[in-house]
Short mmCIF file of C-alpha atoms in Angstrom, two decimals:
data_model
loop_
_atom_site.label_atom_id
_atom_site.label_comp_id
_atom_site.label_asym_id
_atom_site.label_seq_id
_atom_site.Cartn_x
_atom_site.Cartn_y
_atom_site.Cartn_z
CA MET E 1 -11.61 13.90 -9.82
CA LYS E 2 -11.16 17.74 -10.37
CA ARG E 3 -13.45 18.43 -7.69
CA LEU E 4 -11.30 16.41 -5.10
CA TYR E 5 -8.21 17.66 -6.32
CA GLU E 6 -9.38 21.14 -5.83
CA LYS E 7 -10.77 20.63 -2.28
CA ASN E 8 -7.63 18.41 -1.02
CA GLU E 9 -4.79 17.90 -3.21
CA LEU E 10 -3.20 15.53 -0.65
CA LEU E 11 -5.80 13.19 -0.27
CA PHE E 12 -6.25 12.99 -4.29
CA ALA E 13 -2.53 11.86 -4.20
CA ILE E 14 -2.94 9.34 -1.47
CA LEU E 15 -6.11 7.52 -3.23
CA TRP E 16 -3.88 7.74 -6.28
CA ILE E 17 -1.21 5.61 -4.81
CA VAL E 18 -3.52 3.45 -2.77
CA ALA E 19 -5.52 2.67 -5.83
CA TYR E 20 -2.30 1.79 -7.64
CA CYS E 21 -0.88 -0.24 -5.10
CA VAL E 22 -3.97 -2.36 -4.22
CA ILE E 23 -5.02 -3.02 -7.76
CA CYS E 24 -1.84 -3.46 -9.73
CA GLY E 25 -0.38 -5.22 -6.28
CA THR E 26 -3.06 -7.55 -6.40
CA ILE E 27 -2.80 -8.28 -10.34
CA ARG E 28 0.82 -9.01 -10.16
CA GLY E 29 0.40 -11.17 -7.27
CA ASN E 30 -1.94 -13.50 -9.01
CA PHE E 31 -1.07 -13.08 -12.50
CA GLY E 32 2.71 -11.51 -12.89
CA ASP E 33 4.12 -8.76 -14.50
CA GLU E 34 4.13 -10.71 -17.84
CA SER E 35 0.17 -10.78 -17.66
CA PRO E 36 -1.58 -9.08 -20.44
CA LEU E 37 -4.03 -7.93 -17.40
CA MET E 38 -1.00 -6.34 -15.78
CA THR E 39 -0.43 -4.38 -18.73
CA ALA E 40 -3.94 -3.27 -19.33
CA ALA E 41 -4.48 -1.99 -15.62
CA LEU E 42 -1.40 0.12 -16.05
CA ALA E 43 -2.42 1.34 -19.34
CA VAL E 44 -5.48 2.36 -17.82
CA PHE E 45 -3.68 4.25 -14.94
CA THR E 46 -1.49 5.89 -17.64
CA ALA E 47 -4.24 7.15 -19.56
CA GLY E 48 -6.04 8.33 -16.61
CA ILE E 49 -3.21 10.49 -15.33
CA LEU E 50 -2.68 11.96 -18.68
CA VAL E 51 -6.28 12.76 -19.73
CA PHE E 52 -6.21 14.58 -15.96
CA VAL E 53 -3.11 16.51 -16.28
CA LYS E 54 -3.61 17.32 -19.71
CA LYS E 55 -7.39 18.51 -19.49
CA ASN E 56 -6.46 20.64 -16.66
CA GLY E 57 -3.34 22.05 -18.07
CA LEU E 58 -0.63 20.74 -15.24
CA GLU E 59 1.74 19.64 -17.51
CA GLU E 60 4.52 21.89 -16.42
CA ARG E 61 3.31 21.63 -12.50
CA TYR E 62 3.83 17.69 -12.79
CA GLY E 63 7.02 17.82 -14.67
CA LEU E 64 5.68 16.78 -18.10
CA CYS E 65 7.76 19.40 -19.88
CA LYS E 66 11.37 19.49 -21.15
CA TRP E 67 14.14 20.29 -18.87
CA THR E 68 15.03 24.13 -19.35
CA GLY E 69 18.63 23.89 -17.74
CA LYS E 70 22.01 25.08 -19.54
CA ALA E 71 23.30 22.30 -22.03
CA ALA E 72 26.40 22.03 -19.94
CA ASP E 73 24.83 20.90 -17.08
CA TYR E 74 22.98 18.05 -18.69
CA TRP E 75 26.19 15.78 -17.67
CA TYR E 76 24.95 15.82 -13.96
CA PHE E 77 22.09 12.91 -15.31
CA ILE E 78 25.03 10.88 -16.16
CA PRO E 79 24.77 8.82 -12.47
CA LEU E 80 21.00 7.82 -13.44
CA LEU E 81 22.25 6.50 -16.70
CA ILE E 82 25.19 4.20 -15.33
CA LEU E 83 22.88 3.23 -12.09
CA MET E 84 19.82 2.36 -14.62
CA THR E 85 22.11 -0.19 -16.12
CA GLY E 86 22.73 -2.09 -12.61
CA ASN E 87 20.19 -5.20 -13.49
CA LEU E 88 22.55 -6.03 -16.59
CA TRP E 89 25.51 -6.05 -14.59
CA GLY E 90 25.46 -10.01 -14.34
CA GLY E 91 24.52 -10.44 -17.60
CA VAL E 92 21.63 -10.58 -19.99
CA GLY E 93 18.66 -13.04 -20.49
CA MET E 94 14.93 -13.08 -20.55
CA ASP E 95 12.56 -13.68 -17.64
CA TYR E 96 9.90 -14.94 -20.01
CA SER E 97 9.74 -15.89 -23.86
CA GLY E 98 7.46 -14.81 -26.60
CA PRO E 99 4.48 -12.53 -25.99
CA ALA E 100 5.12 -12.93 -21.84
CA GLN E 101 8.39 -11.03 -22.23
CA VAL E 102 6.84 -8.45 -24.36
CA PHE E 103 3.90 -7.78 -21.90
CA ALA E 104 6.31 -7.40 -18.97
CA VAL E 105 8.52 -5.24 -20.65
CA ILE E 106 5.64 -2.73 -21.55
CA SER E 107 4.18 -3.09 -17.91
CA MET E 108 7.74 -2.29 -16.65
CA LEU E 109 7.76 0.92 -18.75
CA LEU E 110 4.36 2.12 -17.87
CA VAL E 111 5.01 1.45 -14.09
CA GLY E 112 7.69 3.72 -14.63
CA PHE E 113 5.42 6.61 -15.84
CA VAL E 114 2.68 5.73 -13.25
CA GLU E 115 4.81 5.65 -10.32
CA GLU E 116 6.90 8.79 -11.28
CA MET E 117 3.62 10.76 -11.73
CA ILE E 118 1.95 9.33 -8.27
CA PHE E 119 4.97 9.64 -6.14
CA ARG E 120 7.06 12.50 -7.37
CA GLY E 121 4.42 14.46 -9.40
CA PHE E 122 0.80 14.32 -7.42
CA LEU E 123 2.76 13.56 -4.10
CA PHE E 124 5.53 15.64 -3.82
CA ARG E 125 4.25 18.72 -5.29
CA ILE E 126 1.70 19.12 -2.55
CA LEU E 127 4.22 18.05 0.14
CA LEU E 128 6.35 20.84 -1.24
CA LYS E 129 3.46 23.06 -0.87
CA ASN E 130 2.71 22.42 2.67
CA ASP E 131 6.31 21.47 4.07
CA PRO E 132 10.07 22.64 3.71
CA ALA E 133 11.73 21.06 0.65
CA PRO E 134 13.93 18.75 2.26
CA VAL E 135 10.72 17.00 4.29
CA ALA E 136 8.71 16.80 1.26
CA ILE E 137 11.85 14.96 -0.34
CA VAL E 138 12.39 12.63 2.35
CA ILE E 139 8.38 11.87 2.85
CA SER E 140 8.16 11.54 -0.95
CA ALA E 141 11.20 9.09 -1.21
CA VAL E 142 10.31 7.10 2.05
CA THR E 143 6.46 6.85 0.85
CA PHE E 144 7.74 5.44 -2.46
CA GLY E 145 10.04 2.74 -0.54
CA ILE E 146 7.21 1.45 1.59
CA GLY E 147 5.03 1.41 -1.25
CA HIS E 148 7.09 -1.65 -2.45
CA ILE E 149 5.92 -3.59 0.82
CA ILE E 150 3.07 -4.72 -1.21
CA ASN E 151 5.61 -7.27 -2.48
CA LEU E 152 5.02 -9.48 0.67
CA PHE E 153 1.71 -10.01 -0.60
CA THR E 154 3.05 -10.95 -4.22
CA GLY E 155 4.96 -14.01 -3.13
CA HIS E 156 8.76 -11.99 -1.79
CA ALA E 157 10.15 -13.34 1.01
CA SER E 158 10.54 -10.38 3.91
CA ILE E 159 14.12 -9.94 3.69
CA GLU E 160 13.88 -9.60 -0.05
CA THR E 161 11.15 -7.17 0.49
CA VAL E 162 13.10 -5.06 2.98
CA ILE E 163 16.12 -5.01 0.79
CA GLN E 164 13.77 -3.66 -2.08
CA ILE E 165 12.18 -0.86 0.14
CA LEU E 166 15.88 0.60 0.77
CA PHE E 167 16.66 0.09 -2.85
CA ALA E 168 13.41 2.03 -3.93
CA ILE E 169 13.97 4.62 -0.89
CA ALA E 170 17.62 5.47 -2.90
CA TRP E 171 15.88 5.85 -5.88
CA GLY E 172 13.24 7.97 -4.62
CA LEU E 173 15.70 10.29 -3.20
CA ILE E 174 17.66 10.59 -6.73
CA PHE E 175 14.29 10.87 -8.59
CA THR E 176 12.82 13.32 -5.98
CA PHE E 177 15.81 15.56 -6.03
CA VAL E 178 16.35 15.52 -9.97
CA PHE E 179 12.50 16.59 -10.17
CA TYR E 180 12.91 19.21 -7.54
CA LYS E 181 16.28 20.67 -9.24
CA SER E 182 15.50 20.20 -12.75
CA GLY E 183 11.46 20.97 -12.86
CA SER E 184 11.13 18.20 -15.27
CA LEU E 185 10.32 14.56 -14.51
CA ILE E 186 11.01 13.16 -18.06
CA VAL E 187 14.25 11.84 -17.44
CA CYS E 188 13.11 10.16 -14.15
CA ILE E 189 10.27 8.52 -15.90
CA ILE E 190 12.55 7.26 -18.83
CA VAL E 191 15.28 6.29 -16.46
CA HIS E 192 12.46 4.50 -13.63
CA GLY E 193 11.29 2.62 -16.68
CA MET E 194 14.52 1.17 -18.24
CA ILE E 195 15.11 0.17 -14.63
CA ASP E 196 12.30 -1.99 -14.32
CA ALA E 197 12.36 -2.87 -17.75
CA PHE E 198 15.94 -4.05 -17.84
CA SER E 199 14.87 -6.05 -14.50
CA LYS E 200 13.34 -8.41 -17.27
CA PHE E 201 16.53 -8.97 -18.89
CA GLY E 202 18.91 -9.80 -16.27
CA ASP E 203 20.98 -12.93 -16.32
CA PRO E 204 18.43 -15.72 -15.00
CA GLY E 205 21.40 -17.36 -13.31
CA ASP E 206 22.57 -16.90 -9.70
CA ILE E 207 23.71 -13.21 -9.50
CA MET E 208 22.68 -12.52 -5.73
CA MET E 209 26.13 -10.94 -5.12
CA LEU E 210 25.99 -8.70 -7.88
CA SER E 211 22.44 -7.85 -6.94
CA TYR E 212 23.91 -6.70 -3.57
CA ILE E 213 26.56 -4.88 -5.26
CA TYR E 214 24.04 -2.77 -7.36
CA ILE E 215 21.87 -1.84 -4.31
CA GLY E 216 24.68 -0.89 -2.28
CA ALA E 217 26.13 0.85 -5.38
CA THR E 218 22.83 2.79 -5.63
CA ILE E 219 22.23 3.44 -2.04
CA VAL E 220 25.81 5.02 -1.88
CA GLY E 221 25.30 6.71 -4.96
CA ALA E 222 22.09 8.11 -3.89
CA VAL E 223 23.78 9.81 -0.87
CA ALA E 224 26.38 11.48 -3.16
CA TYR E 225 24.45 12.43 -5.89
CA CYS E 226 22.02 14.17 -3.58
CA ILE E 227 24.59 15.99 -1.68
CA TYR E 228 25.72 17.22 -5.23
CA LEU E 229 22.23 18.01 -6.30
CA SER E 230 21.60 19.99 -3.16
CA ARG E 231 24.02 22.57 -4.14
CA LYS E 232 22.13 23.57 -7.27
CA PRO E 233 19.46 25.93 -7.52
CA ALA E 234 16.06 24.61 -7.61
CA ALA E 235 13.62 25.10 -10.54
CA LEU E 236 10.47 24.22 -8.28
CA LYS E 237 9.36 26.60 -5.91
CA ARG E 238 7.00 26.36 -2.70
CA GLU E 239 3.71 27.92 -3.83
#
C-alpha cells in the first residue's frame, strides 16, 4: 500500500474510492445499512485507513488534527451544525428496531469517517498538489456526488439518485472548503457522520416535501457558505 502511495498517489486515492463504492455498495444493496456485515466492512475500511495514516505519520496531511484557528472564528462552523440536523426536521422516529438500529447508526458514523478520508483526504490532497485550488475543490465535490450513483444498484429510483447526487455535491463543496480553509477534517467527519446517523432517526412518515426543503436549503447554503469561506485564508497549501 505504501509503495503504491509513493509511486502514484492519485491512483492510490482512486483505488480506495472504487473499493469502497463496490464493496460497501454491494453489501448495502444486498443486506442493508442495518446488517452487521455492513458494519464489519466499514470497520475494516476505517481500521485500514487509520493504520496506514498513523504508520506513515500522515495525520496532519490528511486532517486528523485539531483546528488551529482563532477561537473567535469557531462560529463559522455553525452553518454545518444547523444543516446537519436536516434529517430530523420532519420529526423523529427509527428506521429499524433493536440491534438493527444500532448497527445502522454505527455504520453511518463509520461512513462519515471513511468517506471524508478517501474523498477529502486522499483525493483532495493529491488534486490540490496537481491543480489550482478551485479545480481541486470542484473535482473532489463532484466525484463525491457521482459516487452516490451506486444507489442505482441498491434499489433506489433514478430520480431519487439524481437528487442525492446534487445533495452530495453540495455537501462535498462544503466539506472540501472547510478542510481547505481549516486544515482539519475532524469537524467534517463528525458532521458527515451525524448527517448519516440522523437519517436513521428521521420520521418514517411522509415527509417528502420537507426532504426537498432540506436538500434545497443545503444547496443554497452551500453556495453562500462557500462564497463566505473563499474569503478566508487557506490552511492547506499546494505542495
